[in-house]
mmCIF file of C-alpha atoms in Angstrom:
data_model
loop_
_atom_site.group_PDB
_atom_site.id
_atom_site.type_symbol
_atom_site.label_atom_id
_atom_site.label_comp_id
_atom_site.label_asym_id
_atom_site.label_seq_id
_atom_site.Cartn_x
_atom_site.Cartn_y
_atom_site.Cartn_z
ATOM 1 C CA MET H 1144 8.942 -84.556 -26.844
ATOM 2 C CA GLY H 1145 6.863 -83.648 -23.780
ATOM 3 C CA ALA H 1146 6.659 -80.003 -24.996
ATOM 4 C CA GLN H 1147 5.283 -81.158 -28.331
ATOM 5 C CA LEU H 1148 2.613 -83.205 -26.600
ATOM 6 C CA ARG H 1149 1.570 -80.188 -24.554
ATOM 7 C CA VAL H 1150 1.261 -78.118 -27.768
ATOM 8 C CA TYR H 1151 -1.017 -80.709 -29.322
ATOM 9 C CA LYS H 1152 -3.234 -80.893 -26.200
ATOM 10 C CA ARG H 1153 -3.475 -77.135 -26.091
ATOM 11 C CA ARG H 1154 -4.580 -76.973 -29.730
ATOM 12 C CA ILE H 1155 -7.115 -79.779 -29.206
ATOM 13 C CA LYS H 1156 -8.604 -77.860 -26.295
ATOM 14 C CA SER H 1157 -8.802 -74.658 -28.339
ATOM 15 C CA VAL H 1158 -10.385 -76.322 -31.407
ATOM 16 C CA THR H 1159 -12.875 -78.176 -29.157
ATOM 17 C CA ALA H 1160 -14.013 -74.862 -27.704
ATOM 18 C CA THR H 1161 -14.388 -73.403 -31.199
ATOM 19 C CA LYS H 1162 -16.382 -76.435 -32.296
ATOM 20 C CA LYS H 1163 -18.880 -75.919 -29.464
ATOM 21 C CA ILE H 1164 -19.361 -72.287 -30.506
ATOM 22 C CA THR H 1165 -19.877 -73.082 -34.176
ATOM 23 C CA LYS H 1166 -22.286 -75.896 -33.303
ATOM 24 C CA ALA H 1167 -24.326 -73.540 -31.134
ATOM 25 C CA MET H 1168 -24.404 -70.942 -33.938
ATOM 26 C CA GLU H 1169 -25.542 -73.570 -36.390
ATOM 27 C CA MET H 1170 -28.444 -74.553 -34.144
ATOM 28 C CA ILE H 1171 -29.465 -70.951 -33.615
ATOM 29 C CA ALA H 1172 -29.402 -70.234 -37.356
ATOM 30 C CA ALA H 1173 -31.475 -73.370 -38.022
ATOM 31 C CA SER H 1174 -34.140 -72.262 -35.559
ATOM 32 C CA ARG H 1175 -34.302 -68.752 -37.113
ATOM 33 C CA ILE H 1176 -34.741 -70.118 -40.630
ATOM 34 C CA VAL H 1177 -38.132 -71.630 -39.704
ATOM 35 C CA LYS H 1178 -39.423 -68.309 -38.424
ATOM 36 C CA ALA H 1179 -38.077 -66.439 -41.451
ATOM 37 C CA GLN H 1180 -39.716 -68.957 -43.810
ATOM 38 C CA ARG H 1181 -43.090 -68.430 -42.127
ATOM 39 C CA GLN H 1182 -42.777 -64.670 -42.457
ATOM 40 C CA VAL H 1183 -41.946 -64.984 -46.157
ATOM 41 C CA ALA H 1184 -44.975 -67.243 -46.693
ATOM 42 C CA ALA H 1185 -47.233 -64.809 -44.773
ATOM 43 C CA SER H 1186 -46.067 -61.712 -46.715
ATOM 44 C CA THR H 1187 -46.145 -63.177 -50.212
ATOM 45 C CA PRO H 1188 -49.984 -63.240 -50.699
ATOM 46 C CA TYR H 1189 -50.226 -59.544 -49.737
ATOM 47 C CA ALA H 1190 -47.547 -58.565 -52.252
ATOM 48 C CA THR H 1191 -49.183 -60.753 -54.908
ATOM 49 C CA GLU H 1192 -52.612 -59.202 -54.426
ATOM 50 C CA LEU H 1193 -51.176 -55.676 -54.516
ATOM 51 C CA THR H 1194 -49.418 -56.525 -57.788
ATOM 52 C CA ARG H 1195 -52.719 -57.883 -59.101
ATOM 53 C CA ALA H 1196 -54.493 -54.650 -58.151
ATOM 54 C CA VAL H 1197 -51.825 -52.518 -59.825
ATOM 55 C CA THR H 1198 -52.073 -54.662 -62.944
ATOM 56 C CA ALA H 1199 -55.885 -54.227 -63.030
ATOM 57 C CA VAL H 1200 -55.641 -50.450 -62.696
ATOM 58 C CA ALA H 1201 -52.907 -50.149 -65.310
ATOM 59 C CA THR H 1202 -54.763 -52.371 -67.768
ATOM 60 C CA GLY H 1203 -58.066 -50.648 -67.279
ATOM 61 C CA SER H 1204 -56.835 -47.083 -67.721
ATOM 62 C CA THR H 1205 -54.643 -45.037 -70.010
ATOM 63 C CA THR H 1206 -53.230 -42.847 -67.236
ATOM 64 C CA LYS H 1207 -49.500 -42.158 -67.368
ATOM 65 C CA HIS H 1208 -47.990 -42.825 -63.963
ATOM 66 C CA PRO H 1209 -44.428 -43.495 -62.663
ATOM 67 C CA LEU H 1210 -45.687 -46.852 -61.377
ATOM 68 C CA THR H 1211 -46.528 -48.248 -64.824
ATOM 69 C CA THR H 1212 -45.174 -45.857 -67.489
ATOM 70 C CA GLU H 1213 -41.705 -46.142 -69.017
ATOM 71 C CA ALA H 1214 -39.771 -42.893 -69.373
ATOM 72 C CA GLU H 1215 -39.085 -41.957 -72.974
ATOM 73 C CA SER H 1216 -35.328 -41.555 -72.320
ATOM 74 C CA PRO H 1217 -34.473 -42.659 -68.771
ATOM 75 C CA THR H 1218 -31.339 -41.035 -67.398
ATOM 76 C CA ARG H 1219 -31.272 -41.987 -63.679
ATOM 77 C CA ALA H 1220 -31.857 -45.186 -61.799
ATOM 78 C CA ALA H 1221 -31.896 -46.173 -58.137
ATOM 79 C CA VAL H 1222 -30.487 -49.546 -56.961
ATOM 80 C CA LEU H 1223 -31.410 -50.906 -53.550
ATOM 81 C CA LEU H 1224 -28.887 -53.501 -52.357
ATOM 82 C CA ILE H 1225 -29.756 -55.768 -49.444
ATOM 83 C CA THR H 1226 -26.817 -57.351 -47.539
ATOM 84 C CA SER H 1227 -26.302 -58.501 -43.952
ATOM 85 C CA ASP H 1228 -25.290 -56.732 -40.791
ATOM 86 C CA ARG H 1229 -23.104 -59.665 -39.710
ATOM 87 C CA GLY H 1230 -20.583 -62.047 -41.222
ATOM 88 C CA LEU H 1231 -20.037 -65.775 -40.710
ATOM 89 C CA ALA H 1232 -22.389 -66.497 -43.588
ATOM 90 C CA GLY H 1233 -20.032 -67.664 -46.312
ATOM 91 C CA GLY H 1234 -20.405 -65.735 -49.562
ATOM 92 C CA TYR H 1235 -23.903 -64.451 -48.804
ATOM 93 C CA SER H 1236 -23.221 -60.686 -48.779
ATOM 94 C CA SER H 1237 -20.366 -60.796 -51.334
ATOM 95 C CA ASN H 1238 -22.597 -62.576 -53.869
ATOM 96 C CA ALA H 1239 -25.314 -59.946 -53.484
ATOM 97 C CA ILE H 1240 -22.718 -57.156 -53.825
ATOM 98 C CA LYS H 1241 -21.355 -58.762 -57.014
ATOM 99 C CA ALA H 1242 -24.881 -58.928 -58.466
ATOM 100 C CA ALA H 1243 -25.388 -55.231 -57.651
ATOM 101 C CA GLU H 1244 -22.061 -54.381 -59.277
ATOM 102 C CA ARG H 1245 -23.084 -56.164 -62.470
ATOM 103 C CA LEU H 1246 -26.411 -54.392 -62.510
ATOM 104 C CA THR H 1247 -24.781 -50.994 -61.907
ATOM 105 C CA GLU H 1248 -22.330 -51.599 -64.761
ATOM 106 C CA ARG H 1249 -25.194 -52.522 -67.111
ATOM 107 C CA LEU H 1250 -27.242 -49.447 -66.207
ATOM 108 C CA ARG H 1251 -24.223 -47.160 -66.661
ATOM 109 C CA GLY H 1252 -23.552 -48.851 -69.994
ATOM 110 C CA GLU H 1253 -27.095 -47.766 -70.976
ATOM 111 C CA GLY H 1254 -26.142 -44.163 -70.183
ATOM 112 C CA LYS H 1255 -27.940 -43.926 -66.833
ATOM 113 C CA GLU H 1256 -26.662 -42.389 -63.610
ATOM 114 C CA VAL H 1257 -27.027 -44.749 -60.670
ATOM 115 C CA ASP H 1258 -27.951 -43.881 -57.047
ATOM 116 C CA THR H 1259 -27.110 -46.694 -54.675
ATOM 117 C CA TYR H 1260 -29.172 -47.380 -51.531
ATOM 118 C CA ILE H 1261 -27.883 -50.077 -49.172
ATOM 119 C CA VAL H 1262 -29.324 -52.201 -46.367
ATOM 120 C CA GLY H 1263 -26.801 -53.953 -44.084
ATOM 121 C CA ARG H 1264 -23.409 -53.142 -42.626
ATOM 122 C CA LYS H 1265 -21.545 -55.436 -45.000
ATOM 123 C CA GLY H 1266 -22.659 -53.506 -48.071
ATOM 124 C CA VAL H 1267 -22.081 -50.145 -46.385
ATOM 125 C CA ALA H 1268 -18.557 -51.257 -45.380
ATOM 126 C CA TYR H 1269 -17.780 -52.470 -48.913
ATOM 127 C CA TYR H 1270 -18.783 -49.179 -50.538
ATOM 128 C CA GLY H 1271 -17.304 -47.081 -47.786
ATOM 129 C CA PHE H 1272 -13.890 -48.795 -48.020
ATOM 130 C CA ARG H 1273 -13.824 -48.050 -51.750
ATOM 131 C CA GLU H 1274 -15.051 -44.480 -51.158
ATOM 132 C CA ARG H 1275 -18.091 -44.908 -53.351
ATOM 133 C CA LYS H 1276 -21.058 -42.621 -52.954
ATOM 134 C CA ILE H 1277 -24.078 -44.000 -51.104
ATOM 135 C CA ALA H 1278 -27.411 -42.191 -51.472
ATOM 136 C CA GLU H 1279 -28.741 -43.617 -48.183
ATOM 137 C CA SER H 1280 -28.191 -46.655 -45.990
ATOM 138 C CA TRP H 1281 -29.888 -48.556 -43.193
ATOM 139 C CA THR H 1282 -28.443 -51.051 -40.690
ATOM 140 C CA GLY H 1283 -29.380 -53.012 -37.597
ATOM 141 C CA PHE H 1284 -32.434 -55.037 -38.663
ATOM 142 C CA THR H 1285 -31.377 -57.452 -41.403
ATOM 143 C CA ASP H 1286 -31.680 -60.547 -39.184
ATOM 144 C CA ASN H 1287 -35.303 -59.854 -38.260
ATOM 145 C CA PRO H 1288 -36.866 -57.146 -40.463
ATOM 146 C CA THR H 1289 -40.317 -55.734 -39.809
ATOM 147 C CA TYR H 1290 -42.820 -53.918 -41.984
ATOM 148 C CA ALA H 1291 -41.837 -50.674 -40.222
ATOM 149 C CA ASP H 1292 -38.299 -51.219 -41.436
ATOM 150 C CA ALA H 1293 -39.575 -51.772 -44.983
ATOM 151 C CA LYS H 1294 -41.515 -48.464 -44.761
ATOM 152 C CA GLN H 1295 -38.408 -46.663 -43.530
ATOM 153 C CA VAL H 1296 -36.358 -47.969 -46.480
ATOM 154 C CA SER H 1297 -39.183 -47.323 -48.983
ATOM 155 C CA ALA H 1298 -39.809 -43.679 -48.058
ATOM 156 C CA PRO H 1299 -36.798 -42.061 -49.808
ATOM 157 C CA LEU H 1300 -37.101 -44.421 -52.779
ATOM 158 C CA ILE H 1301 -40.778 -43.515 -53.358
ATOM 159 C CA GLU H 1302 -39.866 -39.850 -53.030
ATOM 160 C CA ALA H 1303 -37.085 -40.246 -55.578
ATOM 161 C CA VAL H 1304 -39.450 -41.962 -58.047
ATOM 162 C CA GLN H 1305 -42.059 -39.244 -57.678
ATOM 163 C CA GLN H 1306 -39.514 -36.398 -58.229
ATOM 164 C CA ASP H 1307 -38.335 -35.095 -61.545
ATOM 165 C CA THR H 1308 -34.852 -36.244 -62.551
ATOM 166 C CA ALA H 1309 -33.750 -32.582 -62.744
ATOM 167 C CA GLU H 1310 -34.510 -32.335 -58.972
ATOM 168 C CA GLY H 1311 -32.673 -35.512 -58.068
ATOM 169 C CA GLY H 1312 -35.407 -37.996 -58.905
ATOM 170 C CA VAL H 1313 -35.019 -41.324 -60.728
ATOM 171 C CA ASP H 1314 -36.723 -42.958 -63.716
ATOM 172 C CA GLU H 1315 -36.239 -46.562 -62.533
ATOM 173 C CA LEU H 1316 -36.073 -48.433 -59.267
ATOM 174 C CA HIS H 1317 -34.158 -51.731 -59.050
ATOM 175 C CA ILE H 1318 -33.642 -54.067 -56.088
ATOM 176 C CA VAL H 1319 -30.894 -56.654 -55.494
ATOM 177 C CA PHE H 1320 -31.386 -59.264 -52.788
ATOM 178 C CA THR H 1321 -30.830 -62.969 -52.110
ATOM 179 C CA GLU H 1322 -33.842 -65.141 -52.841
ATOM 180 C CA PHE H 1323 -34.476 -68.083 -50.548
ATOM 181 C CA VAL H 1324 -35.018 -71.120 -52.786
ATOM 182 C CA SER H 1325 -34.329 -73.903 -50.266
ATOM 183 C CA MET H 1326 -32.173 -74.724 -47.251
ATOM 184 C CA LEU H 1327 -29.299 -75.493 -49.649
ATOM 185 C CA THR H 1328 -29.899 -72.922 -52.358
ATOM 186 C CA GLN H 1329 -30.013 -69.123 -52.052
ATOM 187 C CA THR H 1330 -29.711 -67.111 -55.225
ATOM 188 C CA PRO H 1331 -28.872 -63.379 -55.654
ATOM 189 C CA VAL H 1332 -31.554 -61.825 -57.886
ATOM 190 C CA GLN H 1333 -32.075 -58.387 -59.402
ATOM 191 C CA ASN H 1334 -35.601 -57.114 -60.101
ATOM 192 C CA ARG H 1335 -36.902 -53.857 -61.489
ATOM 193 C CA LEU H 1336 -39.627 -52.627 -59.220
ATOM 194 C CA LEU H 1337 -40.540 -49.461 -61.109
ATOM 195 C CA PRO H 1338 -41.795 -48.872 -63.656
ATOM 196 C CA LEU H 1339 -43.732 -52.075 -63.384
ATOM 197 C CA SER H 1340 -43.768 -54.252 -66.468
ATOM 198 C CA LEU H 1341 -47.352 -55.454 -67.008
ATOM 199 C CA ASP H 1342 -46.202 -58.808 -68.371
ATOM 200 C CA GLN H 1343 -43.999 -59.335 -65.301
ATOM 201 C CA ALA H 1344 -46.751 -58.201 -62.987
ATOM 202 C CA ALA H 1345 -49.281 -60.534 -64.620
ATOM 203 C CA GLU H 1346 -46.860 -63.433 -64.266
ATOM 204 C CA GLU H 1347 -46.122 -62.664 -60.599
ATOM 205 C CA SER H 1348 -49.756 -62.209 -59.683
ATOM 206 C CA GLY H 1349 -50.962 -65.249 -61.604
ATOM 207 C CA THR H 1350 -53.132 -63.247 -64.010
ATOM 208 C CA LYS H 1351 -51.139 -63.844 -67.187
ATOM 209 C CA GLY H 1352 -53.582 -64.791 -69.958
ATOM 210 C CA GLU H 1353 -56.521 -63.959 -67.711
ATOM 211 C CA ILE H 1354 -59.148 -61.426 -68.805
ATOM 212 C CA LEU H 1355 -59.385 -58.855 -66.031
ATOM 213 C CA PRO H 1356 -62.726 -57.208 -65.171
ATOM 214 C CA LEU H 1357 -63.412 -53.624 -66.113
ATOM 215 C CA PHE H 1358 -63.305 -51.053 -63.266
ATOM 216 C CA ASP H 1359 -64.592 -47.592 -62.631
ATOM 217 C CA PHE H 1360 -62.009 -45.571 -60.703
ATOM 218 C CA GLU H 1361 -63.041 -42.976 -58.129
ATOM 219 C CA PRO H 1362 -61.931 -40.253 -57.922
ATOM 220 C CA SER H 1363 -59.596 -41.198 -60.803
ATOM 221 C CA ALA H 1364 -57.194 -43.930 -61.966
ATOM 222 C CA GLU H 1365 -54.241 -41.606 -61.203
ATOM 223 C CA ASP H 1366 -55.340 -41.161 -57.608
ATOM 224 C CA VAL H 1367 -55.752 -44.895 -57.233
ATOM 225 C CA LEU H 1368 -52.229 -45.472 -58.569
ATOM 226 C CA ASP H 1369 -50.875 -42.745 -56.272
ATOM 227 C CA ALA H 1370 -52.410 -44.643 -53.322
ATOM 228 C CA LEU H 1371 -51.154 -48.001 -54.526
ATOM 229 C CA LEU H 1372 -47.572 -46.849 -55.299
ATOM 230 C CA PRO H 1373 -46.247 -46.689 -51.702
ATOM 231 C CA ARG H 1374 -48.076 -49.880 -50.689
ATOM 232 C CA TYR H 1375 -46.684 -51.728 -53.689
ATOM 233 C CA VAL H 1376 -43.068 -50.622 -53.080
ATOM 234 C CA GLU H 1377 -43.300 -51.265 -49.330
ATOM 235 C CA SER H 1378 -44.735 -54.765 -49.773
ATOM 236 C CA ARG H 1379 -42.121 -55.755 -52.349
ATOM 237 C CA ILE H 1380 -39.234 -54.422 -50.272
ATOM 238 C CA TYR H 1381 -40.607 -56.112 -47.162
ATOM 239 C CA ASN H 1382 -40.828 -59.433 -49.001
ATOM 240 C CA ALA H 1383 -37.272 -58.978 -50.264
ATOM 241 C CA LEU H 1384 -36.007 -58.208 -46.738
ATOM 242 C CA LEU H 1385 -37.638 -61.382 -45.412
ATOM 243 C CA GLN H 1386 -36.242 -63.429 -48.295
ATOM 244 C CA ALA H 1387 -32.783 -62.023 -47.607
ATOM 245 C CA ALA H 1388 -33.082 -62.754 -43.870
ATOM 246 C CA ALA H 1389 -34.051 -66.356 -44.520
ATOM 247 C CA SER H 1390 -31.202 -66.695 -47.001
ATOM 248 C CA LYS H 1391 -28.700 -65.254 -44.518
ATOM 249 C CA HIS H 1392 -29.743 -67.657 -41.770
ATOM 250 C CA ALA H 1393 -29.465 -70.570 -44.202
ATOM 251 C CA ALA H 1394 -26.037 -69.436 -45.323
ATOM 252 C CA THR H 1395 -24.930 -69.035 -41.717
ATOM 253 C CA ARG H 1396 -26.200 -72.523 -40.838
ATOM 254 C CA ARG H 1397 -24.334 -74.010 -43.776
ATOM 255 C CA ALA H 1398 -21.118 -72.118 -42.977
ATOM 256 C CA MET H 1399 -21.253 -73.054 -39.303
ATOM 257 C CA LYS H 1400 -21.934 -76.725 -40.131
ATOM 258 C CA SER H 1401 -18.893 -76.717 -42.393
ATOM 259 C CA ALA H 1402 -16.828 -75.091 -39.654
ATOM 260 C CA THR H 1403 -18.011 -77.637 -37.100
ATOM 261 C CA ASP H 1404 -17.198 -80.545 -39.422
ATOM 262 C CA ASN H 1405 -13.744 -79.072 -40.137
ATOM 263 C CA ALA H 1406 -13.106 -78.614 -36.409
ATOM 264 C CA GLY H 1407 -14.050 -82.271 -35.837
ATOM 265 C CA ASP H 1408 -11.633 -83.409 -38.550
ATOM 266 C CA LEU H 1409 -8.885 -81.206 -37.114
ATOM 267 C CA ILE H 1410 -9.457 -82.641 -33.620
ATOM 268 C CA LYS H 1411 -9.100 -86.193 -34.998
ATOM 269 C CA SER H 1412 -5.882 -85.248 -36.824
ATOM 270 C CA LEU H 1413 -4.422 -83.523 -33.745
ATOM 271 C CA SER H 1414 -5.449 -86.487 -31.543
ATOM 272 C CA ARG H 1415 -3.554 -88.856 -33.811
ATOM 273 C CA LEU H 1416 -0.503 -86.608 -33.696
ATOM 274 C CA ALA H 1417 -0.765 -86.321 -29.904
ATOM 275 C CA ASN H 1418 -1.042 -90.110 -29.551
ATOM 276 C CA ALA H 1419 2.006 -90.594 -31.774
ATOM 277 C CA ALA H 1420 3.931 -88.032 -29.742
ATOM 278 C CA ARG H 1421 2.857 -89.754 -26.492
ATOM 279 C CA GLN H 1422 3.878 -93.179 -27.832
ATOM 280 C CA ALA H 1423 7.239 -91.792 -28.923
ATOM 281 C CA GLU H 1424 7.711 -90.258 -25.461
ATOM 282 C CA ILE H 1425 6.857 -93.546 -23.753
ATOM 283 C CA THR H 1426 9.175 -95.444 -26.095
ATOM 284 C CA GLN H 1427 11.989 -93.010 -25.333
ATOM 285 C CA GLU H 1428 11.389 -93.299 -21.581
ATOM 286 C CA ILE H 1429 11.480 -97.132 -21.828
ATOM 287 C CA SER H 1430 14.643 -96.986 -23.882
ATOM 288 C CA GLU H 1431 16.241 -94.717 -21.288
ATOM 289 C CA ILE H 1432 15.166 -97.022 -18.468
ATOM 290 C CA VAL H 1433 16.497 -100.115 -20.289
ATOM 291 C CA GLY H 1434 19.668 -98.322 -21.153
ATOM 292 C CA GLY H 1435 20.124 -97.112 -17.582
ATOM 293 C CA ALA H 1436 19.456 -100.631 -16.180
ATOM 294 C CA SER H 1437 21.914 -102.150 -18.641
ATOM 295 C CA ALA H 1438 24.559 -99.581 -17.700
ATOM 296 C CA LEU H 1439 23.928 -100.228 -14.025
ATOM 297 C CA ALA H 1440 24.205 -104.009 -14.551
ATOM 298 C CA ASP H 1441 27.482 -103.600 -16.441
ATOM 299 C CA ALA H 1442 28.885 -101.339 -13.672
ATOM 300 C CA THR H 1443 27.869 -103.860 -10.991
ATOM 301 C CA ALA H 1444 29.458 -106.742 -12.907
ATOM 302 C CA GLY H 1445 32.694 -104.819 -13.286
ATOM 303 C CA SER H 1446 32.895 -104.065 -9.562
ATOM 304 C CA ASP H 1447 32.361 -107.755 -8.700
ATOM 305 C CA ARG H 1448 35.414 -108.717 -10.698
#
C-alpha cells in the first residue's frame, strides 16, 4: 500500500511540473497574439491600396498581363502552403495541409500540373515523409515573419509567373494559409493570387460598384503592371504570413489552455486516489496495531492463569 501511495505522489509531482510549463506557454502565446494582430492590422491597408491600384490599371487599359489576364488553356499552377515551424498548436498545421491537398486535387482534376511551395517545417516534414516533390521551401520565421521574409518567398513565385510554362513557369498562383478570424476561430483558406479576378479585387479593395477615374499611364500600362506585380504579390503573401502567425499563436494558446485544464483535472483525480490509498494504509496500520494489542492481551491473560 505504501508503494502505491509513492507512485501517486510521483505522478502528481510530474503532472504539476507539466502544468506549470503549459501554463507558461499559454501566457507566452497570448502575449504574442496581440503583437501579431497589430501587425495584421498595419499591413492590411497597404495590401488593400495595392489591390485598388491594380484594379484601376486593369480596368483602365486593355493590356494583357500575367497579373490580370487569364491564360486560354492553363496547364500549370503554383500552390504556396503556409504552415508552422513548431507543434503544440492543435490541428493548426494539419488543417492547412488538408486544405492544400484538396486544392491540389481540384487543380489536377482540371488537368493542371501543380508545383508546391511550402513555408514551415511542419509542411516540409509532411511532404518529405511522403516523398512528394517540393518546388521550394522556407523555414525559421513563421512565428514572427517580416516583410523581408515575404520578399524572399515571393521572388521565385513571381519569377515562375513571369516565365513561359514551357520553361517551367506557371499560369496560376494560389496560396493556402490560416486566416485569423478571432481568438477562438482560425479558418484555413485558399485564395488565387494570380491572375487577379477584377471582381474579387474590387470586393477586397472596397471599389465594387464604384466608378474608377480614368488614368493616363506613363510610360505604358504594361510597365505600370510590371512594377505593381512584385509589390502586389509581396504584400499579399506578407499579410498571409501575419494572419498565419496570429492563427498559430491563438491555436497554441487554446491547446495549452486545454492541456493546463486537463493537467489540473488529472491532479485532482490522482490526489483523490492518493488520499484513498493513504486512508487505506492508515486503516491497515490501525487494524494491525489493534490486532497486535489484542493478541498481546490474550497472551498475557493466558500466562496469568
